[in-house]
Coordinates of N, CA and C in Angstrom, one line a residue:
M1090 N 27.4 12.4 -47.4 CA 28.7 12.9 -47.0 C 29.4 11.9 -46.1
D1091 N 30.7 11.6 -46.5 CA 31.5 10.6 -45.7 C 32.3 11.3 -44.6
G1092 N 32.3 12.6 -44.6 CA 33.0 13.3 -43.5 C 34.3 14.0 -44.0
V1093 N 34.9 14.8 -43.1 CA 36.1 15.5 -43.4 C 37.2 14.8 -42.6
K1094 N 38.3 14.5 -43.4 CA 39.4 13.7 -42.8 C 40.7 14.5 -43.0
V1095 N 41.7 14.2 -42.1 CA 43.0 14.7 -42.2 C 43.7 13.7 -43.2
V1096 N 44.4 14.2 -44.2 CA 44.9 13.4 -45.3 C 46.3 13.9 -45.6
A1097 N 47.0 13.1 -46.5 CA 48.3 13.6 -47.1 C 47.9 14.6 -48.2
S1098 N 48.8 15.5 -48.4 CA 48.6 16.6 -49.4 C 48.3 16.1 -50.8
E1099 N 48.8 14.9 -51.2 CA 48.5 14.4 -52.5 C 47.1 14.2 -52.8
A1100 N 46.3 13.9 -51.7 CA 44.9 13.7 -51.9 C 44.1 14.9 -52.3
L1101 N 44.7 16.1 -52.2 CA 44.1 17.3 -52.4 C 44.3 17.8 -53.9
Q1102 N 45.2 17.3 -54.6 CA 45.7 17.9 -55.8 C 44.6 17.9 -56.9
E1103 N 43.8 16.9 -57.1 CA 42.8 16.9 -58.1 C 41.8 18.0 -57.9
V1104 N 41.3 18.1 -56.7 CA 40.3 19.2 -56.5 C 40.9 20.6 -56.6
R1105 N 42.1 20.7 -56.1 CA 42.8 22.0 -56.2 C 42.9 22.4 -57.7
F1106 N 43.3 21.4 -58.5 CA 43.5 21.7 -59.9 C 42.2 22.1 -60.6
K1107 N 41.1 21.3 -60.3 CA 39.8 21.6 -60.9 C 39.2 22.9 -60.5
V1108 N 39.3 23.2 -59.2 CA 38.6 24.3 -58.7 C 39.5 25.6 -58.6
L1109 N 40.7 25.5 -58.1 CA 41.5 26.6 -57.8 C 42.5 27.0 -59.0
W1110 N 43.1 26.1 -59.6 CA 44.1 26.4 -60.6 C 44.0 25.6 -61.9
P1111 N 42.8 25.8 -62.6 CA 42.7 25.0 -63.8 C 43.6 25.5 -64.9
H1112 N 44.3 26.6 -64.7 CA 45.3 27.1 -65.7 C 46.6 26.3 -65.7
L1113 N 46.8 25.4 -64.7 CA 47.9 24.6 -64.7 C 47.8 23.4 -65.7
S1114 N 48.8 22.8 -66.0 CA 48.7 21.7 -67.0 C 48.2 20.4 -66.5
S1115 N 48.4 20.2 -65.2 CA 47.9 18.9 -64.6 C 47.7 19.0 -63.1
A1116 N 47.0 18.1 -62.5 CA 46.8 18.1 -61.1 C 48.1 17.9 -60.3
E1117 N 49.1 17.2 -60.9 CA 50.3 17.0 -60.2 C 51.0 18.4 -59.9
E1118 N 50.7 19.4 -60.6 CA 51.3 20.7 -60.4 C 50.6 21.5 -59.3
A1119 N 49.4 21.0 -58.8 CA 48.6 21.7 -57.9 C 49.1 21.5 -56.4
V1120 N 50.3 22.0 -56.2 CA 51.0 21.9 -54.9 C 51.3 23.3 -54.4
I1121 N 51.4 23.4 -53.1 CA 51.8 24.6 -52.4 C 53.0 24.4 -51.6
D1122 N 53.7 25.5 -51.2 CA 54.9 25.3 -50.5 C 54.8 24.6 -49.1
I1123 N 53.6 24.6 -48.5 CA 53.5 24.0 -47.2 C 53.1 22.5 -47.3
D1124 N 52.9 22.0 -48.4 CA 52.4 20.6 -48.5 C 53.3 19.6 -47.8
K1125 N 54.5 19.7 -47.7 CA 55.4 18.8 -47.0 C 56.0 19.3 -45.7
S1126 N 55.5 20.5 -45.3 CA 56.0 21.1 -44.1 C 55.5 20.4 -42.8
D1127 N 56.4 20.3 -41.9 CA 56.0 19.8 -40.6 C 54.9 20.7 -40.0
G1128 N 53.9 20.1 -39.4 CA 52.8 20.9 -38.8 C 51.7 21.3 -39.8
A1129 N 51.9 21.1 -41.1 CA 50.8 21.4 -42.0 C 49.7 20.4 -41.8
V1130 N 48.4 20.8 -41.9 CA 47.3 19.9 -41.8 C 46.5 20.0 -43.1
H1131 N 46.2 18.9 -43.7 CA 45.5 18.9 -44.9 C 44.2 18.2 -44.7
L1132 N 43.1 18.8 -45.1 CA 41.7 18.3 -44.9 C 41.1 18.0 -46.2
A1133 N 40.4 16.8 -46.3 CA 39.6 16.5 -47.5 C 38.2 16.1 -47.0
S1134 N 37.2 16.6 -47.8 CA 35.8 16.2 -47.5 C 35.5 15.1 -48.6
Y1135 N 34.9 14.0 -48.1 CA 34.6 12.9 -49.0 C 33.1 12.7 -49.2
L1136 N 32.7 12.4 -50.4 CA 31.3 12.0 -50.7 C 31.4 10.7 -51.5
D1137 N 30.8 9.7 -51.1 CA 30.8 8.4 -51.8 C 32.3 8.0 -52.1
G1138 N 33.2 8.2 -51.2 CA 34.5 7.8 -51.3 C 35.4 8.7 -52.2
E1139 N 34.8 9.7 -52.7 CA 35.6 10.7 -53.6 C 35.8 12.0 -52.9
V1140 N 37.0 12.6 -53.1 CA 37.3 13.9 -52.5 C 36.5 15.0 -53.3
V1141 N 35.7 15.8 -52.5 CA 34.9 16.8 -53.1 C 35.2 18.2 -52.6
G1142 N 36.0 18.3 -51.5 CA 36.4 19.6 -51.0 C 37.7 19.4 -50.2
V1143 N 38.5 20.5 -50.3 CA 39.9 20.4 -49.7 C 40.2 21.7 -49.0
A1144 N 41.2 21.6 -48.1 CA 41.8 22.8 -47.5 C 43.1 22.4 -46.8
S1145 N 44.0 23.4 -46.6 CA 45.2 23.1 -45.9 C 45.4 24.2 -44.8
L1146 N 46.0 23.8 -43.7 CA 46.2 24.7 -42.6 C 47.7 24.7 -42.2
F1147 N 48.2 25.9 -41.8 CA 49.6 26.0 -41.4 C 49.8 27.1 -40.4
N1148 N 50.6 26.8 -39.4 CA 50.9 27.8 -38.4 C 51.7 28.9 -39.0
Q1149 N 51.1 30.1 -39.2 CA 51.8 31.2 -39.8 C 51.1 32.5 -39.4
Q1150 N 52.0 33.5 -39.0 CA 51.5 34.8 -38.8 C 51.2 35.4 -40.1
C1151 N 50.3 36.4 -40.1 CA 50.0 37.1 -41.3 C 51.1 38.1 -41.8
E1152 N 51.8 37.7 -42.8 CA 53.0 38.4 -43.3 C 52.6 39.7 -43.9
R1153 N 51.5 39.7 -44.6 CA 51.0 40.9 -45.4 C 50.7 42.0 -44.4
Y1154 N 50.0 41.7 -43.3 CA 49.6 42.6 -42.3 C 50.0 42.2 -40.9
P1155 N 51.3 42.2 -40.6 CA 51.7 41.6 -39.3 C 51.2 42.3 -38.1
D1156 N 50.7 43.5 -38.2 CA 50.2 44.2 -37.0 C 48.8 43.9 -36.8
V1157 N 48.1 43.2 -37.6 CA 46.7 42.9 -37.4 C 46.5 42.0 -36.3
F1158 N 47.3 40.9 -36.1 CA 47.2 40.0 -35.0 C 48.5 39.8 -34.3
P1159 N 49.0 40.8 -33.7 CA 50.3 40.7 -33.0 C 50.2 39.7 -31.9
K1160 N 51.2 38.9 -31.7 CA 51.4 37.9 -30.6 C 50.2 37.0 -30.5
K1161 N 49.6 36.6 -31.6 CA 48.5 35.6 -31.6 C 49.0 34.3 -32.1
N1162 N 48.5 33.2 -31.6 CA 48.8 31.9 -32.2 C 47.9 31.8 -33.4
A1163 N 48.4 32.0 -34.6 CA 47.6 32.1 -35.8 C 47.9 30.9 -36.7
Y1164 N 46.9 30.5 -37.4 CA 47.0 29.5 -38.5 C 46.4 30.1 -39.7
R1165 N 47.0 29.8 -40.8 CA 46.6 30.2 -42.1 C 45.8 29.1 -42.9
L1166 N 44.7 29.5 -43.4 CA 43.9 28.6 -44.3 C 44.3 28.8 -45.7
R1167 N 44.7 27.7 -46.4 CA 45.2 27.9 -47.8 C 44.6 26.9 -48.7
A1168 N 44.4 27.2 -50.0 CA 44.0 26.3 -51.0 C 42.7 25.6 -50.7
M1169 N 41.7 26.3 -50.2 CA 40.4 25.7 -49.9 C 39.6 25.8 -51.2
G1170 N 39.0 24.6 -51.5 CA 38.1 24.6 -52.7 C 37.1 23.4 -52.6
V1171 N 36.0 23.6 -53.2 CA 34.9 22.6 -53.2 C 34.5 22.5 -54.7
L1172 N 34.3 21.2 -55.1 CA 33.8 21.0 -56.5 C 32.5 21.6 -56.8
D1173 N 32.3 22.1 -58.0 CA 31.1 22.8 -58.4 C 29.9 21.9 -58.1
S1174 N 30.0 20.6 -58.3 CA 28.9 19.7 -58.2 C 28.3 19.6 -56.8
V1175 N 29.1 20.0 -55.8 CA 28.6 20.0 -54.4 C 28.6 21.4 -53.7
R1176 N 28.9 22.4 -54.5 CA 29.0 23.7 -53.9 C 27.6 24.1 -53.4
G1177 N 27.5 24.7 -52.2 CA 26.2 25.1 -51.7 C 25.5 24.0 -50.8
S1178 N 26.2 22.8 -50.8 CA 25.6 21.7 -50.0 C 26.1 21.6 -48.6
G1179 N 27.0 22.5 -48.2 CA 27.5 22.4 -46.8 C 28.9 21.9 -46.7
V1180 N 29.5 21.4 -47.8 CA 30.8 20.8 -47.7 C 31.8 21.8 -47.2
G1181 N 31.8 23.0 -47.8 CA 32.8 24.0 -47.3 C 32.6 24.4 -45.8
A1182 N 31.4 24.5 -45.4 CA 31.1 24.8 -43.9 C 31.7 23.6 -43.1
Q1183 N 31.5 22.4 -43.5 CA 32.0 21.2 -42.8 C 33.5 21.3 -42.7
I1184 N 34.2 21.7 -43.8 CA 35.6 21.8 -43.7 C 36.1 22.9 -42.7
I1185 N 35.4 24.0 -42.8 CA 35.8 25.1 -41.8 C 35.5 24.6 -40.4
N1186 N 34.4 23.9 -40.1 CA 34.1 23.5 -38.8 C 35.1 22.5 -38.3
R1187 N 35.6 21.6 -39.2 CA 36.6 20.6 -38.8 C 37.9 21.3 -38.5
A1188 N 38.2 22.3 -39.4 CA 39.5 23.0 -39.1 C 39.5 23.7 -37.8
V1189 N 38.3 24.4 -37.5 CA 38.2 25.1 -36.2 C 38.3 24.1 -35.0
Q1190 N 37.7 22.9 -35.2 CA 37.8 21.9 -34.1 C 39.2 21.5 -33.9
L1191 N 40.0 21.2 -34.9 CA 41.4 20.8 -34.8 C 42.2 22.0 -34.2
L1192 N 42.0 23.2 -34.6 CA 42.8 24.3 -34.1 C 42.5 24.6 -32.7
K1193 N 41.2 24.4 -32.3 CA 40.9 24.6 -30.8 C 41.8 23.7 -30.0
E1194 N 41.9 22.4 -30.4 CA 42.7 21.5 -29.7 C 44.2 21.9 -29.6
K1195 N 44.6 22.7 -30.6 CA 46.0 23.3 -30.6 C 46.1 24.6 -29.9
E1196 N 45.0 25.1 -29.3 CA 44.9 26.4 -28.7 C 45.2 27.5 -29.6
V1197 N 44.8 27.4 -30.8 CA 45.1 28.5 -31.8 C 44.0 29.6 -31.6
E1198 N 44.4 30.8 -31.7 CA 43.5 31.9 -31.4 C 42.8 32.5 -32.7
V1199 N 43.5 32.4 -33.8 CA 42.9 33.0 -35.0 C 43.3 32.2 -36.2
L1200 N 42.3 32.1 -37.1 CA 42.5 31.4 -38.4 C 42.3 32.6 -39.5
W1201 N 43.3 32.7 -40.4 CA 43.2 33.7 -41.4 C 43.4 33.2 -42.8
C1202 N 43.0 33.9 -43.8 CA 43.2 33.5 -45.2 C 43.3 34.6 -46.1
D1203 N 43.9 34.4 -47.3 CA 43.8 35.3 -48.4 C 42.6 34.9 -49.2
A1204 N 41.5 35.5 -49.1 CA 40.2 35.0 -49.7 C 40.0 35.6 -51.1
R1205 N 39.7 34.7 -52.0 CA 39.3 35.2 -53.3 C 38.0 35.9 -53.3
E1206 N 37.8 36.9 -54.2 CA 36.6 37.7 -54.2 C 35.4 36.8 -54.3
V1207 N 35.4 35.8 -55.1 CA 34.3 34.9 -55.3 C 33.9 34.2 -54.0
A1208 N 34.8 34.1 -53.1 CA 34.5 33.4 -51.8 C 34.2 34.3 -50.6
W1209 N 34.2 35.6 -50.8 CA 34.0 36.5 -49.7 C 32.7 36.2 -49.0
G1210 N 31.6 36.0 -49.7 CA 30.3 35.7 -49.1 C 30.3 34.5 -48.3
F1211 N 31.0 33.4 -48.8 CA 31.1 32.2 -48.1 C 31.8 32.4 -46.8
Y1212 N 32.9 33.0 -46.8 CA 33.7 33.2 -45.5 C 32.9 34.1 -44.5
L1213 N 32.2 35.1 -45.0 CA 31.4 35.9 -44.1 C 30.3 35.1 -43.5
K1214 N 29.7 34.2 -44.2 CA 28.7 33.3 -43.6 C 29.2 32.4 -42.6
Q1215 N 30.5 32.0 -42.7 CA 31.2 31.2 -41.7 C 31.7 31.9 -40.5
G1216 N 31.5 33.2 -40.5 CA 31.9 34.0 -39.3 C 33.3 34.8 -39.5
F1217 N 33.9 34.7 -40.7 CA 35.1 35.4 -40.9 C 34.8 36.9 -41.1
K1218 N 35.8 37.7 -40.9 CA 35.7 39.1 -41.1 C 36.8 39.6 -41.9
F1219 N 36.6 40.7 -42.6 CA 37.7 41.3 -43.3 C 38.7 42.0 -42.4
A1220 N 40.0 42.0 -42.7 CA 41.0 42.6 -41.8 C 40.6 44.0 -41.5
E1221 N 40.0 44.7 -42.4 CA 39.6 46.1 -42.2 C 38.6 46.3 -41.1
D1222 N 37.9 45.2 -40.7 CA 37.0 45.2 -39.6 C 37.7 45.1 -38.2
C1223 N 39.0 44.9 -38.3 CA 39.8 44.7 -37.1 C 40.3 46.1 -36.6
D1224 N 39.7 46.7 -35.7 CA 40.1 48.0 -35.1 C 40.4 49.0 -36.2
G1225 N 39.5 49.1 -37.2 CA 39.6 50.1 -38.2 C 40.8 50.0 -39.1
Y1226 N 41.5 48.8 -39.1 CA 42.6 48.6 -40.0 C 42.2 48.6 -41.4
E1227 N 43.0 49.2 -42.3 CA 42.7 49.3 -43.7 C 43.2 48.1 -44.4
C1228 N 42.4 47.4 -45.2 CA 42.9 46.2 -45.9 C 42.4 46.4 -47.3
E1229 N 43.4 46.6 -48.2 CA 43.1 46.8 -49.6 C 43.0 45.4 -50.3
A1230 N 42.1 45.4 -51.2 CA 42.0 44.2 -52.1 C 43.3 44.2 -53.0
Y1231 N 43.7 43.0 -53.3 CA 44.9 42.9 -54.1 C 44.8 41.7 -55.1
E1232 N 45.4 41.9 -56.2 CA 45.3 40.9 -57.3 C 46.4 39.9 -57.2
V1233 N 46.0 38.6 -57.4 CA 46.9 37.5 -57.5 C 46.9 37.0 -59.0
S1234 N 48.0 37.0 -59.6 CA 48.2 36.6 -61.0 C 47.5 35.2 -61.3
N1235 N 46.8 35.1 -62.3 CA 46.1 33.9 -62.8 C 44.9 33.5 -61.9
V1236 N 44.6 34.2 -60.8 CA 43.6 33.8 -59.8 C 42.6 34.9 -59.6
G1237 N 43.0 36.1 -59.4 CA 42.0 37.2 -59.2 C 42.1 38.0 -57.9
L1238 N 41.1 38.8 -57.6 CA 41.1 39.7 -56.5 C 41.0 39.0 -55.2
H1239 N 41.8 39.4 -54.2 CA 41.8 38.8 -52.9 C 41.7 39.9 -51.8
K1240 N 41.3 39.4 -50.6 CA 41.4 40.3 -49.4 C 41.7 39.3 -48.2
M1241 N 42.4 39.9 -47.3 CA 42.7 39.1 -46.1 C 41.5 39.1 -45.2
M1242 N 41.2 37.8 -44.7 CA 40.0 37.7 -43.8 C 40.5 36.8 -42.6
Y1243 N 39.8 36.9 -41.5 CA 40.2 36.2 -40.3 C 38.9 35.7 -39.5
F1244 N 39.2 34.8 -38.6 CA 38.2 34.2 -37.8 C 38.8 33.9 -36.4
Y1245 N 38.2 34.6 -35.4 CA 38.7 34.3 -34.0 C 38.1 33.0 -33.5
I1246 N 39.0 32.1 -33.0 CA 38.6 30.8 -32.5 C 38.4 30.9 -31.0
T1247 N 37.2 30.6 -30.6 CA 36.9 30.7 -29.1 C 36.7 29.3 -28.5

């Protein structure tokens, strides 16, 4: 493992395409609205000089459930993915750990994401909770077109 580095968003496109959005026609289409935004942080995990895991972070309150974290300094985790060839090797955990380290420096209180059903177990192992675990709040699973079932999850940064 070569480590997790802060990079330009373009470095994430190939892994995003392969892991998250293979229905797109090319890696060049694997962009999200925050890629060029001021304050967005893009992380890439490298192995032997190749990007094997990716994630993006952005200062954003939870729009879907705004009352879940009122008045919190919140960041959203988006477009996180790890290549199948290294899944289960700790790459994803290292990305989350680096994200939390960076966000602590910014005095961020909570990291949240719209987690795919296939990743719920991973996020739970990293200490994330479902929004429904927050003071009895109800959080319904919801479908994202071409992607699948999601639920909002969060992690308090201490």
